[in-house]
Short mmCIF file of C-alpha atoms in Angstrom, two decimals:
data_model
loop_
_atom_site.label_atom_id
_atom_site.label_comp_id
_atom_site.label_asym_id
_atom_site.label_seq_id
_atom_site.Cartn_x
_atom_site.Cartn_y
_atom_site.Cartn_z
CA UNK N 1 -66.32 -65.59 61.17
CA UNK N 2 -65.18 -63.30 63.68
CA UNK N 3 -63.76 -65.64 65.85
CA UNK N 4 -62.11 -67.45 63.38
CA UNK N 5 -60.02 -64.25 62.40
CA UNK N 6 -59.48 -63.52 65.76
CA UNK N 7 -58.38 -67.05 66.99
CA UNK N 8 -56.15 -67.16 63.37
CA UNK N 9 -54.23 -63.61 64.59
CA UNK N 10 -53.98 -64.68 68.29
CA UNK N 11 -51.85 -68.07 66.89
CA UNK N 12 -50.19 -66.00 64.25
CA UNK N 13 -49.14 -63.23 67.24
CA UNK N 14 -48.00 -66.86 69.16
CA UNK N 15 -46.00 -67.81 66.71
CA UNK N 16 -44.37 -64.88 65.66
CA UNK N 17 -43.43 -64.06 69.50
CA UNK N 18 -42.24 -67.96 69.47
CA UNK N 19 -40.11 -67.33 66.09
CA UNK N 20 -38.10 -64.85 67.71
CA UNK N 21 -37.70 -65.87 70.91
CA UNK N 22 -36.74 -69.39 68.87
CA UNK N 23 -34.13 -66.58 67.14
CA UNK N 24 -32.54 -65.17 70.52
CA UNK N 25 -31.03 -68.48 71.03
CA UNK N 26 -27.13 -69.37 70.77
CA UNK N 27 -24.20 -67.70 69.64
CA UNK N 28 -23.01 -65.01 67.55
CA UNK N 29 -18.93 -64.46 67.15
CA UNK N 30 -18.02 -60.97 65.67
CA UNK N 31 -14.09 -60.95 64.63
CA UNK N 32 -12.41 -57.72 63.61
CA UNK N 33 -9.36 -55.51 64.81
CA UNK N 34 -10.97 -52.79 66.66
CA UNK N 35 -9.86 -51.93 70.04
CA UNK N 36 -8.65 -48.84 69.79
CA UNK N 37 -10.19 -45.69 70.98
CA UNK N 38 -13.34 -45.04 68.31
CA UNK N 39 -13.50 -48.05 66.76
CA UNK N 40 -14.09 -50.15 70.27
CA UNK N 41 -17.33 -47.77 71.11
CA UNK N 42 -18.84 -48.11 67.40
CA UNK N 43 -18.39 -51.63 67.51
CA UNK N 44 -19.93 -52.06 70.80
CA UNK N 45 -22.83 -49.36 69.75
CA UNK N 46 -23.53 -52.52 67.23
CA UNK N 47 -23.72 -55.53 69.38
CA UNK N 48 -25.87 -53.22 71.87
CA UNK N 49 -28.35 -53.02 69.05
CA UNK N 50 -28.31 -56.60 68.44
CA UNK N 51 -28.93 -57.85 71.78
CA UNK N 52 -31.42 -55.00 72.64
CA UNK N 53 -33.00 -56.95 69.27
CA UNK N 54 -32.32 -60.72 70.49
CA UNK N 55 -31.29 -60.96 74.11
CA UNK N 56 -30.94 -64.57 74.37
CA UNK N 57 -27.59 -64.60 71.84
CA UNK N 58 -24.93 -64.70 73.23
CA UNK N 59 -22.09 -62.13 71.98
CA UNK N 60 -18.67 -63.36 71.39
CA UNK N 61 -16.65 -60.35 70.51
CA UNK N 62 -13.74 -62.01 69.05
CA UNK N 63 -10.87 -58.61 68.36
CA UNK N 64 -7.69 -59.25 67.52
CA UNK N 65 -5.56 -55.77 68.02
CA UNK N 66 -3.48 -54.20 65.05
CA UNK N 67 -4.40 -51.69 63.05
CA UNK N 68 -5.83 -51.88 59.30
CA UNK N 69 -6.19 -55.62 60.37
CA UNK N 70 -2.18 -56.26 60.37
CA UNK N 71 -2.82 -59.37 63.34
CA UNK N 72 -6.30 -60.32 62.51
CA UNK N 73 -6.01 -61.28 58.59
CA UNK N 74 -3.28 -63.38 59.46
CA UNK N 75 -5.72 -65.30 62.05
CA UNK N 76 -8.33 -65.24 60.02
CA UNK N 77 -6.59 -66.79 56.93
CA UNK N 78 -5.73 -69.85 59.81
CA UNK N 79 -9.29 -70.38 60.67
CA UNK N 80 -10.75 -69.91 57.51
CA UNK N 81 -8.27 -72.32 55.79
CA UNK N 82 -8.63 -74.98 59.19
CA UNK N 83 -12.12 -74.66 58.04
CA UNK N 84 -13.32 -73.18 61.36
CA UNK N 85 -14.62 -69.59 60.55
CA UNK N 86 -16.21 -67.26 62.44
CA UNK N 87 -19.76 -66.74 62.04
CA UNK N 88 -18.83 -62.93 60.59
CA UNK N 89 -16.02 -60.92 60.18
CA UNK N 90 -14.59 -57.64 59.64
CA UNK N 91 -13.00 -57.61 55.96
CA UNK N 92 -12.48 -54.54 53.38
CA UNK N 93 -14.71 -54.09 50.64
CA UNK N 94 -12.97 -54.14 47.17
CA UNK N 95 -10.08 -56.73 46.41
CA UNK N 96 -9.41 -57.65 49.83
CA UNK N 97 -13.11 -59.27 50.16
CA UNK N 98 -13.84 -60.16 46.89
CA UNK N 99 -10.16 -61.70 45.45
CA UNK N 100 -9.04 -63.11 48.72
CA UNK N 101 -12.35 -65.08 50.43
CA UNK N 102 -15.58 -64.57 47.59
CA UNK N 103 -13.28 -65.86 44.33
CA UNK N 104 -11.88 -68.77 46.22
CA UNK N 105 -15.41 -69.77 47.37
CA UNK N 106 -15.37 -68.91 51.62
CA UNK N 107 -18.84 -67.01 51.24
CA UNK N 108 -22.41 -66.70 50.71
CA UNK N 109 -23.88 -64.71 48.84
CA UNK N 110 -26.38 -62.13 50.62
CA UNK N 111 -28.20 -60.69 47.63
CA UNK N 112 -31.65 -61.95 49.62
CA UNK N 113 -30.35 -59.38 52.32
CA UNK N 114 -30.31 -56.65 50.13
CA UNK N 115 -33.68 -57.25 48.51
CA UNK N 116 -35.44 -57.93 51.63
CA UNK N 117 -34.08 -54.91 53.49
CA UNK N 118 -34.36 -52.23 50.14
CA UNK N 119 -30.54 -51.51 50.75
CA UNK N 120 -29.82 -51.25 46.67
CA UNK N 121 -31.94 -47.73 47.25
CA UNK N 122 -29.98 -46.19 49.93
CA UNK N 123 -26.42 -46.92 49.43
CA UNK N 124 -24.59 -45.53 45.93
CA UNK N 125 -23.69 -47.29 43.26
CA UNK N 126 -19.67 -46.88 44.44
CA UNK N 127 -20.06 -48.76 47.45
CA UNK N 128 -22.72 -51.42 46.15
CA UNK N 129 -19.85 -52.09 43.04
CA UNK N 130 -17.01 -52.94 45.14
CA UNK N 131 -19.40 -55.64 47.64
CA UNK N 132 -20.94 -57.26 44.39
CA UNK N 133 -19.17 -60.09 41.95
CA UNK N 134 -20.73 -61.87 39.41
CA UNK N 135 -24.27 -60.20 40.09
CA UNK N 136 -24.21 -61.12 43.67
CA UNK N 137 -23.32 -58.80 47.21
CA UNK N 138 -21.08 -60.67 49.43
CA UNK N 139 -21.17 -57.87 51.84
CA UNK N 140 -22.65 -55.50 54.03
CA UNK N 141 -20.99 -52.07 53.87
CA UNK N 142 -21.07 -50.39 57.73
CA UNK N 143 -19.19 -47.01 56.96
CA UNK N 144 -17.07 -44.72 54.19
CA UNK N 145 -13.71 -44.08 55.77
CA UNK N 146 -11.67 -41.46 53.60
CA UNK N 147 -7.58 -42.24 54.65
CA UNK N 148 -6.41 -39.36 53.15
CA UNK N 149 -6.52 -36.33 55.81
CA UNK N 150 -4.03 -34.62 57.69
CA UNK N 151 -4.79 -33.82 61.36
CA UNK N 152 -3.54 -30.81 63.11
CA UNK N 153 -3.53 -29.94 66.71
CA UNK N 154 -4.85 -26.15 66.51
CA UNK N 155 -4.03 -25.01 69.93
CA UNK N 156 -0.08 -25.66 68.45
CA UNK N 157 -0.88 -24.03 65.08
CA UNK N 158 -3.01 -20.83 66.44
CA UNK N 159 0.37 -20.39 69.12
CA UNK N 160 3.05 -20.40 66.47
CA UNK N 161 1.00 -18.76 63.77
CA UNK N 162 0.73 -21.78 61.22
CA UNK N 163 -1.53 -22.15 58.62
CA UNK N 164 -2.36 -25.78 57.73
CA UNK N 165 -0.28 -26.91 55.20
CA UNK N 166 -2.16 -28.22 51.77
CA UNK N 167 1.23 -28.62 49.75
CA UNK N 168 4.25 -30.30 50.28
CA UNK N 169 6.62 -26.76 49.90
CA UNK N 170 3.80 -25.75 52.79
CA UNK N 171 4.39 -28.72 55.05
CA UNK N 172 8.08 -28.70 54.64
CA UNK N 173 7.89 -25.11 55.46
CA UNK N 174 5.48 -25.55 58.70
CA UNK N 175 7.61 -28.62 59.93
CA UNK N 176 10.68 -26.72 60.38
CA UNK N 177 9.33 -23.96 61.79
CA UNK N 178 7.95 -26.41 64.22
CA UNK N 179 11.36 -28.63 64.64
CA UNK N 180 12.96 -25.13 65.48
CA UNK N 181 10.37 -24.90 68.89
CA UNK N 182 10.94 -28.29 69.63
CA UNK N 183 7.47 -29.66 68.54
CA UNK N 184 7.56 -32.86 66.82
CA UNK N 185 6.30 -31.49 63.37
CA UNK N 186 5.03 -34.98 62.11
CA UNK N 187 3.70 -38.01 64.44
CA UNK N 188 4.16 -41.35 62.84
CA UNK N 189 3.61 -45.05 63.93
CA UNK N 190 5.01 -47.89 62.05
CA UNK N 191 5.17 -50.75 64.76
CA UNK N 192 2.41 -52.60 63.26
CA UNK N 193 4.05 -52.14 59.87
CA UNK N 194 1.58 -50.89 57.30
CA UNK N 195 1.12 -46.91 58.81
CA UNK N 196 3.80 -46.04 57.07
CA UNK N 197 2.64 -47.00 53.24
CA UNK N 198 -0.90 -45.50 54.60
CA UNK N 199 1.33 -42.25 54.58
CA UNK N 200 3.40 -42.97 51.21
CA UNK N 201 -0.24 -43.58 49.94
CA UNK N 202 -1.36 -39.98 50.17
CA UNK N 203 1.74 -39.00 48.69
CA UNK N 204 1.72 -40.76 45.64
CA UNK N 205 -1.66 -38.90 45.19
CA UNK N 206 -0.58 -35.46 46.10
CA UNK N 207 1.93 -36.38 43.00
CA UNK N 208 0.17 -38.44 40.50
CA UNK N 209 -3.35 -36.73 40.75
CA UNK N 210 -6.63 -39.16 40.77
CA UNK N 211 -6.21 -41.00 37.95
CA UNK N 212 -2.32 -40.94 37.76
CA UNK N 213 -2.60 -42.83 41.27
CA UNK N 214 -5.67 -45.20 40.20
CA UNK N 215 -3.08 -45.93 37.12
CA UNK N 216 -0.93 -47.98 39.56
CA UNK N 217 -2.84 -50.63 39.80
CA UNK N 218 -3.80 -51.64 36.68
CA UNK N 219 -0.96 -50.49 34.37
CA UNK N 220 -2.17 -46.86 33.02
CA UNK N 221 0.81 -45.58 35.21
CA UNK N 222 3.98 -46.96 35.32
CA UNK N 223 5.52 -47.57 38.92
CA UNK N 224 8.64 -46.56 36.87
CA UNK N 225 7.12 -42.85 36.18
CA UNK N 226 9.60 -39.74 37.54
CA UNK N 227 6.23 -38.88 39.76
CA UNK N 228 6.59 -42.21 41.35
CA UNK N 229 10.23 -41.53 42.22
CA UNK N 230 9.03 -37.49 43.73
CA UNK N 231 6.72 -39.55 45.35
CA UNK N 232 9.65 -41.06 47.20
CA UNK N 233 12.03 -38.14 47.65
CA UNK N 234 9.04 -35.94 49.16
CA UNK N 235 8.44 -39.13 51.30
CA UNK N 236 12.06 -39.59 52.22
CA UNK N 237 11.83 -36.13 53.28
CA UNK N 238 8.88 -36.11 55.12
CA UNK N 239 10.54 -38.98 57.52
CA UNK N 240 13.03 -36.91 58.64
CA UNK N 241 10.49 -34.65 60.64
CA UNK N 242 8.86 -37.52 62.60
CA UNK N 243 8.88 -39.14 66.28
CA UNK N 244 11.96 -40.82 66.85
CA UNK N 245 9.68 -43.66 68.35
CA UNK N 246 7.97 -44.17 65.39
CA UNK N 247 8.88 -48.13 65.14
CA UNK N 248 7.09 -47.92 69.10
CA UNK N 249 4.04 -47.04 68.77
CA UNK N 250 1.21 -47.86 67.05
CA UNK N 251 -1.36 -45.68 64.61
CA UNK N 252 -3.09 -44.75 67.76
CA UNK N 253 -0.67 -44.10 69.79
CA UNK N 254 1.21 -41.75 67.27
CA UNK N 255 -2.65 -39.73 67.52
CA UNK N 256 -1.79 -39.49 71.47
CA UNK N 257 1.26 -37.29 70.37
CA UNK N 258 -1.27 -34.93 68.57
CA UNK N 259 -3.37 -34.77 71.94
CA UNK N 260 -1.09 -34.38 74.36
CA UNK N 261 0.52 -31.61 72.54
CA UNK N 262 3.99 -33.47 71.67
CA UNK N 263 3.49 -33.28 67.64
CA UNK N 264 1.95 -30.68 65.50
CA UNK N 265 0.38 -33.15 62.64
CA UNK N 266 -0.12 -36.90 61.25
CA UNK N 267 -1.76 -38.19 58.41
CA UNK N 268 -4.27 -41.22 58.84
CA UNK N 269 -7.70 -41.74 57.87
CA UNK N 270 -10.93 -40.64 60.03
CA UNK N 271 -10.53 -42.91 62.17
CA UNK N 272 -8.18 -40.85 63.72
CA UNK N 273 -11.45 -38.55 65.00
CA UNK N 274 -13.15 -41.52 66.26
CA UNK N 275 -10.18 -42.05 68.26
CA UNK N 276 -9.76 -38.12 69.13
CA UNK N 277 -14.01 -38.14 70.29
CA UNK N 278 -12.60 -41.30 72.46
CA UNK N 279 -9.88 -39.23 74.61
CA UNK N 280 -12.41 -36.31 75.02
CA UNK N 281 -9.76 -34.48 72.57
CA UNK N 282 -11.68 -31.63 70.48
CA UNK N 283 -8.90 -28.98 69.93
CA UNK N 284 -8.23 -30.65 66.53
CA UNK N 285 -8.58 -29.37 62.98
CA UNK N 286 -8.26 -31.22 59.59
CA UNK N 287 -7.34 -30.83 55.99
CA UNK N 288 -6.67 -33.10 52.98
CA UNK N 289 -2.91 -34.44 52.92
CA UNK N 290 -0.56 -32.36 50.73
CA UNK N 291 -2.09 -31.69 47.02
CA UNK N 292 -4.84 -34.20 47.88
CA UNK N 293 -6.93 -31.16 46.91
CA UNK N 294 -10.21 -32.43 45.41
CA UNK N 295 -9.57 -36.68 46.02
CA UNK N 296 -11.37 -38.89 48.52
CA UNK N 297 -9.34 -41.93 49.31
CA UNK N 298 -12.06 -44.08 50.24
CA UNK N 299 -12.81 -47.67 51.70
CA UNK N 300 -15.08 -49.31 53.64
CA UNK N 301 -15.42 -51.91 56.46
CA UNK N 302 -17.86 -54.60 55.76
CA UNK N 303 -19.18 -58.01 56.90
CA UNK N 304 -20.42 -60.82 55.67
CA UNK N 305 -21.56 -64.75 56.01
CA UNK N 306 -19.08 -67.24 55.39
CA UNK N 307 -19.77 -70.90 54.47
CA UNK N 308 -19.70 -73.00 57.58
CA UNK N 309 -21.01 -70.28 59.83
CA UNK N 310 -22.30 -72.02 63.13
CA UNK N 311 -24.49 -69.52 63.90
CA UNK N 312 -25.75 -68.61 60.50
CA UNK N 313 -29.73 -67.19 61.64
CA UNK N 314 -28.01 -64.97 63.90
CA UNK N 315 -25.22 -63.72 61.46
CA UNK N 316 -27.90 -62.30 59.12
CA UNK N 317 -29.68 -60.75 61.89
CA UNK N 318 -26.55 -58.97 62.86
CA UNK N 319 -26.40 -58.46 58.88
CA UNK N 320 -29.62 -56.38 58.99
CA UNK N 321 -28.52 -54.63 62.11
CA UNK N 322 -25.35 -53.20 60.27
CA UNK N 323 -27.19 -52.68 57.24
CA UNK N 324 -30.34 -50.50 59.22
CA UNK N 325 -30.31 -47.17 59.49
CA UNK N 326 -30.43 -47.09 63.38
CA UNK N 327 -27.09 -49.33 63.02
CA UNK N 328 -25.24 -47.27 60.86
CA UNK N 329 -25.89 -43.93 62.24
CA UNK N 330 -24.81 -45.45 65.87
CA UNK N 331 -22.04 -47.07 64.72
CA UNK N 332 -20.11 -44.24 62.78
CA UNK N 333 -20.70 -41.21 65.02
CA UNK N 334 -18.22 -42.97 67.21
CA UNK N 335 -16.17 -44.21 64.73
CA UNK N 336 -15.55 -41.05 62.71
CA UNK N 337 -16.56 -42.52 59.62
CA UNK N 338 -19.55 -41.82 57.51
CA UNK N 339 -22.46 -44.19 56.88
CA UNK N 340 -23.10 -46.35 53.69
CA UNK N 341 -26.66 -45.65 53.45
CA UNK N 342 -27.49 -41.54 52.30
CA UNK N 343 -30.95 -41.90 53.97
CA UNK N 344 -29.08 -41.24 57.57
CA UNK N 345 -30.12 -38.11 59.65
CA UNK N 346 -26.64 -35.84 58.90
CA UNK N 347 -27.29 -33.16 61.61
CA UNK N 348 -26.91 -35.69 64.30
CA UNK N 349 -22.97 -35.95 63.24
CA UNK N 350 -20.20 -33.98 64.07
CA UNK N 351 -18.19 -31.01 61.53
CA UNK N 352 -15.79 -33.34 60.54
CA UNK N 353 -18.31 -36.30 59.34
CA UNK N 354 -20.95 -33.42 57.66
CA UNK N 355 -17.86 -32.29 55.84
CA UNK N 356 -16.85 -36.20 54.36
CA UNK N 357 -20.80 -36.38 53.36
CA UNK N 358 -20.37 -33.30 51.17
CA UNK N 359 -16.63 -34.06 49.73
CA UNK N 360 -18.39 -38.08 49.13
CA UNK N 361 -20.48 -36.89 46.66
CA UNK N 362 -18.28 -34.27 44.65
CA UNK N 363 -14.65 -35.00 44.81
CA UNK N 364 -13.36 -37.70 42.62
CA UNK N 365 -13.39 -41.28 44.26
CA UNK N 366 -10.22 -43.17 44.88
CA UNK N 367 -9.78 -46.57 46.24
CA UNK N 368 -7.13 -47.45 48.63
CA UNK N 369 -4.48 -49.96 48.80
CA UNK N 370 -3.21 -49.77 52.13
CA UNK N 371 -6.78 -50.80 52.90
CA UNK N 372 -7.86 -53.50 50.64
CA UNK N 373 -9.68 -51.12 48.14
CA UNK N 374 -7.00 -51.04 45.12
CA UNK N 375 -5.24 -54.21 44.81
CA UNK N 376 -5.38 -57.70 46.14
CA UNK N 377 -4.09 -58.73 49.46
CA UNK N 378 -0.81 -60.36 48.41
CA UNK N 379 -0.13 -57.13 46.17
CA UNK N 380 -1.48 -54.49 49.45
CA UNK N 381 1.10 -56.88 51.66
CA UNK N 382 3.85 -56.72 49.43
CA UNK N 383 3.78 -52.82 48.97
CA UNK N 384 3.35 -52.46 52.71
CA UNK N 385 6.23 -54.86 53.16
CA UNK N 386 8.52 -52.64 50.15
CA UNK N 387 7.91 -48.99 52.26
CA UNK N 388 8.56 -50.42 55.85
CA UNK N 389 12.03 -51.43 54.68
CA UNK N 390 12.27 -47.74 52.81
CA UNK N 391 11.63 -46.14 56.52
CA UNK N 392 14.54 -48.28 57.78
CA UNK N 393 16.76 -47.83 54.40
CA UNK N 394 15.33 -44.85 52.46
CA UNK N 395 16.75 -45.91 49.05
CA UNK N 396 14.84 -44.30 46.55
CA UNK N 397 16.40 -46.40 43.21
CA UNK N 398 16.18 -49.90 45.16
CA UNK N 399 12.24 -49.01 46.29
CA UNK N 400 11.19 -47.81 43.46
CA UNK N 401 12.44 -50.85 41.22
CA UNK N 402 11.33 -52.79 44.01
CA UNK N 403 7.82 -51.45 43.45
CA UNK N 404 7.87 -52.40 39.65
CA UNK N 405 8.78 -55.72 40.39
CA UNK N 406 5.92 -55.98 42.72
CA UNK N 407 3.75 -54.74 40.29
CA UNK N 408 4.61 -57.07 37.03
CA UNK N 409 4.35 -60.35 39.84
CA UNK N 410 1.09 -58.99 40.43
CA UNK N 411 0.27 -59.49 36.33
CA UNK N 412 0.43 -55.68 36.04
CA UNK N 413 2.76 -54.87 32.72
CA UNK N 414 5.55 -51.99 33.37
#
């Protein structure tokens, strides 16, 4: 009887060592838009995981640059629809996953995932609501970004004896001190088109309050409202203290002005640290964007397994591998964003990121448009598309009727 257990684990060990070397076989093609500073490293903390896990894949890292995904959706929609997809992608959780590639039937579900690896337990119900549709998850949720925070470079602010400004009559104030010593009061980056609604974003906030803003989107608040049109003026205003280069450079690229000293401030979301870590760059401090007092503006990046994946075993091992604990914690301590799961060790991050874990779980939660969180893609490109043009014409009656418009083709009464 002995031997017969013994010869029984010896073929089980056999085959289990065959299984996954039998799983360390082929290809795995991750596509996303992260190759800036930050967002490279925490991508590349992931696929070290995976092949540490199964060495025999190979790892095609498939980026296409542009920030927020302004290059890559518009690839992605070509292979997708050619019906060549990539075994997993990089896609929003909220609207942008769930109107533009789960409703039109591009996915499979991964509800197994979730079941088999407990992650129902360790991620809150916010983030589990906006990967799930019709009592499936189509996702797996790798970090909580918050977009709404104003960086500062401290070294300018301690010289000049500035306080961080937390409300617009306190940034207006700061920024011309700052224009009067030459300092570029407010770095901004609008070449890839959709920084500047990012900003405009924050503002409507800092006017409307939490649910004023989440009103936009489904009809509560009228894109008509006088705090809509503030919104605008304050934003108009705010324009008029940034780099003249703006239409240059990209989000990142605006954040160099804040390290090299050029510019005093910028408003983008945390993955703004992940790119400050990147450059070696700690002489930076951080508050919420004007009378953002008390909101998170919150989405989340998130993969999942598309129908027609070549490579579909070694997408859901990748799956697990975002969804572990080891993943996530490696992943967003380079990124600058937080984790999904709340089982994660919190004194191995940084200020900024312990900060975000406390402000998750007692400010109210807002979703984001500029990031797929709010609305659905065609209404998130539109309102991008509406507050570019207002940078180069800053016509607040045209915009803002502009913005109704939007919002009643989008099936949203005004």
């Amino acid at each position: 009887m002995y031997r017969k257990i013994l010869s029984l684990l010896l073929i089980f060990l056999v085959l289990l060592t065959f299984t996954s070397i039998a799983q360390s076989k082929g290809k795995l093609e991750i596509f996303s838009w992260w190759t800036a500073g930050g967002e490279a490293e925490g991508l590349q903390a992931l696929i070290e995981i995976f092949q540490k896990k199964y060495p025999g894949v190979e790892v095609i890292n498939a980026t296409v640059a542009g920030g927020a995904g302004a290059n890559a959706k518009a690839v992605l929609k070509t292979r997708m629809l050619g019906g060549d997809p990539p075994d997993t992608f990089q896609v929003h959780a909220g609207h942008e996953l769930i109107d533009t590639w789960v409703k039109t039937g591009f996915m499979e579900p991964i509800t197994f995932l979730y079941k088999q690896e407990g992650w129902e337990k360790v991620m809150p119900k916010g983030i589990l609501d906006i990967v799930s549709y019709n009592g499936q998850y189509w996702s797996v949720p790798v970090n909580i970004h918050r977009a709404n925070v104003l960086w500062y470079n401290k070294k300018i602010f301690a010289e000049n004896n500035l306080t961080p400004p937390k409300t617009f009559d306190e940034f207006f104030k700061v920024a011309e001190v700052l224009k009067a010593k030459g300092i570029i009061p407010f770095a901004l980056g609008t070449k890839d088109g959709w920084e500047a609604a990012h900003v405009f974003e924050t503002v409507l906030i800092g006017k409307l309050g939490a649910e004023g803003y989440k009103g936009l989107w489904n009809g509560k608040t009228k894109w008509s409202d006088p705090k809509v049109t503030d919104a605008l003026e304050t934003f108009k205003k705010m324009l008029s203290y940034v780099n003249s280069d703006h239409s240059a450079r990209t989000w990142d690229e605006a954040c160099a002005l804040i390290v090299d000293g050029s510019a005093a401030m910028t408003i983008m979301g945390d993955w703004a640290v992940g790119y400050f870590y990147a450059k070696g760059f700690e002489d930076f401090g951080w508050v919420l964007a004007p009378g953002n007092a008390g909101v998170f503006d919150a989405l989340s990046d998130s993969f999942g397994l598309p129908k027609g994946a070549k490579n579909r075993n070694n997408v859901i091992a990748f799956l697990k591998v975002l969804g572990s604990k080891e993943g996530q914690e490696a992943f967003n301590l380079k990124k600058g964003s937080i984790p999904a799961r709340t089982d994660v060790d919190k004194s191995k991050f940084p200020a900024y990121q312990r900060s975000c874990m406390d402000d998750w779980l007692k400010h109210k939660i807002v979703p984001s448009v500029m990031h797929g969180a709010a609305a659905s893609e065609g209404w998130v490109t539109e309102f991008k598309d509406v507050i570019s043009l207002f940078v180069v014409r800053p016509d607040v009656k045209t915009t803002q009727r502009a913005l109704v418009n939007v919002a009643i083709k989008n099936g949203v009464k005004q």
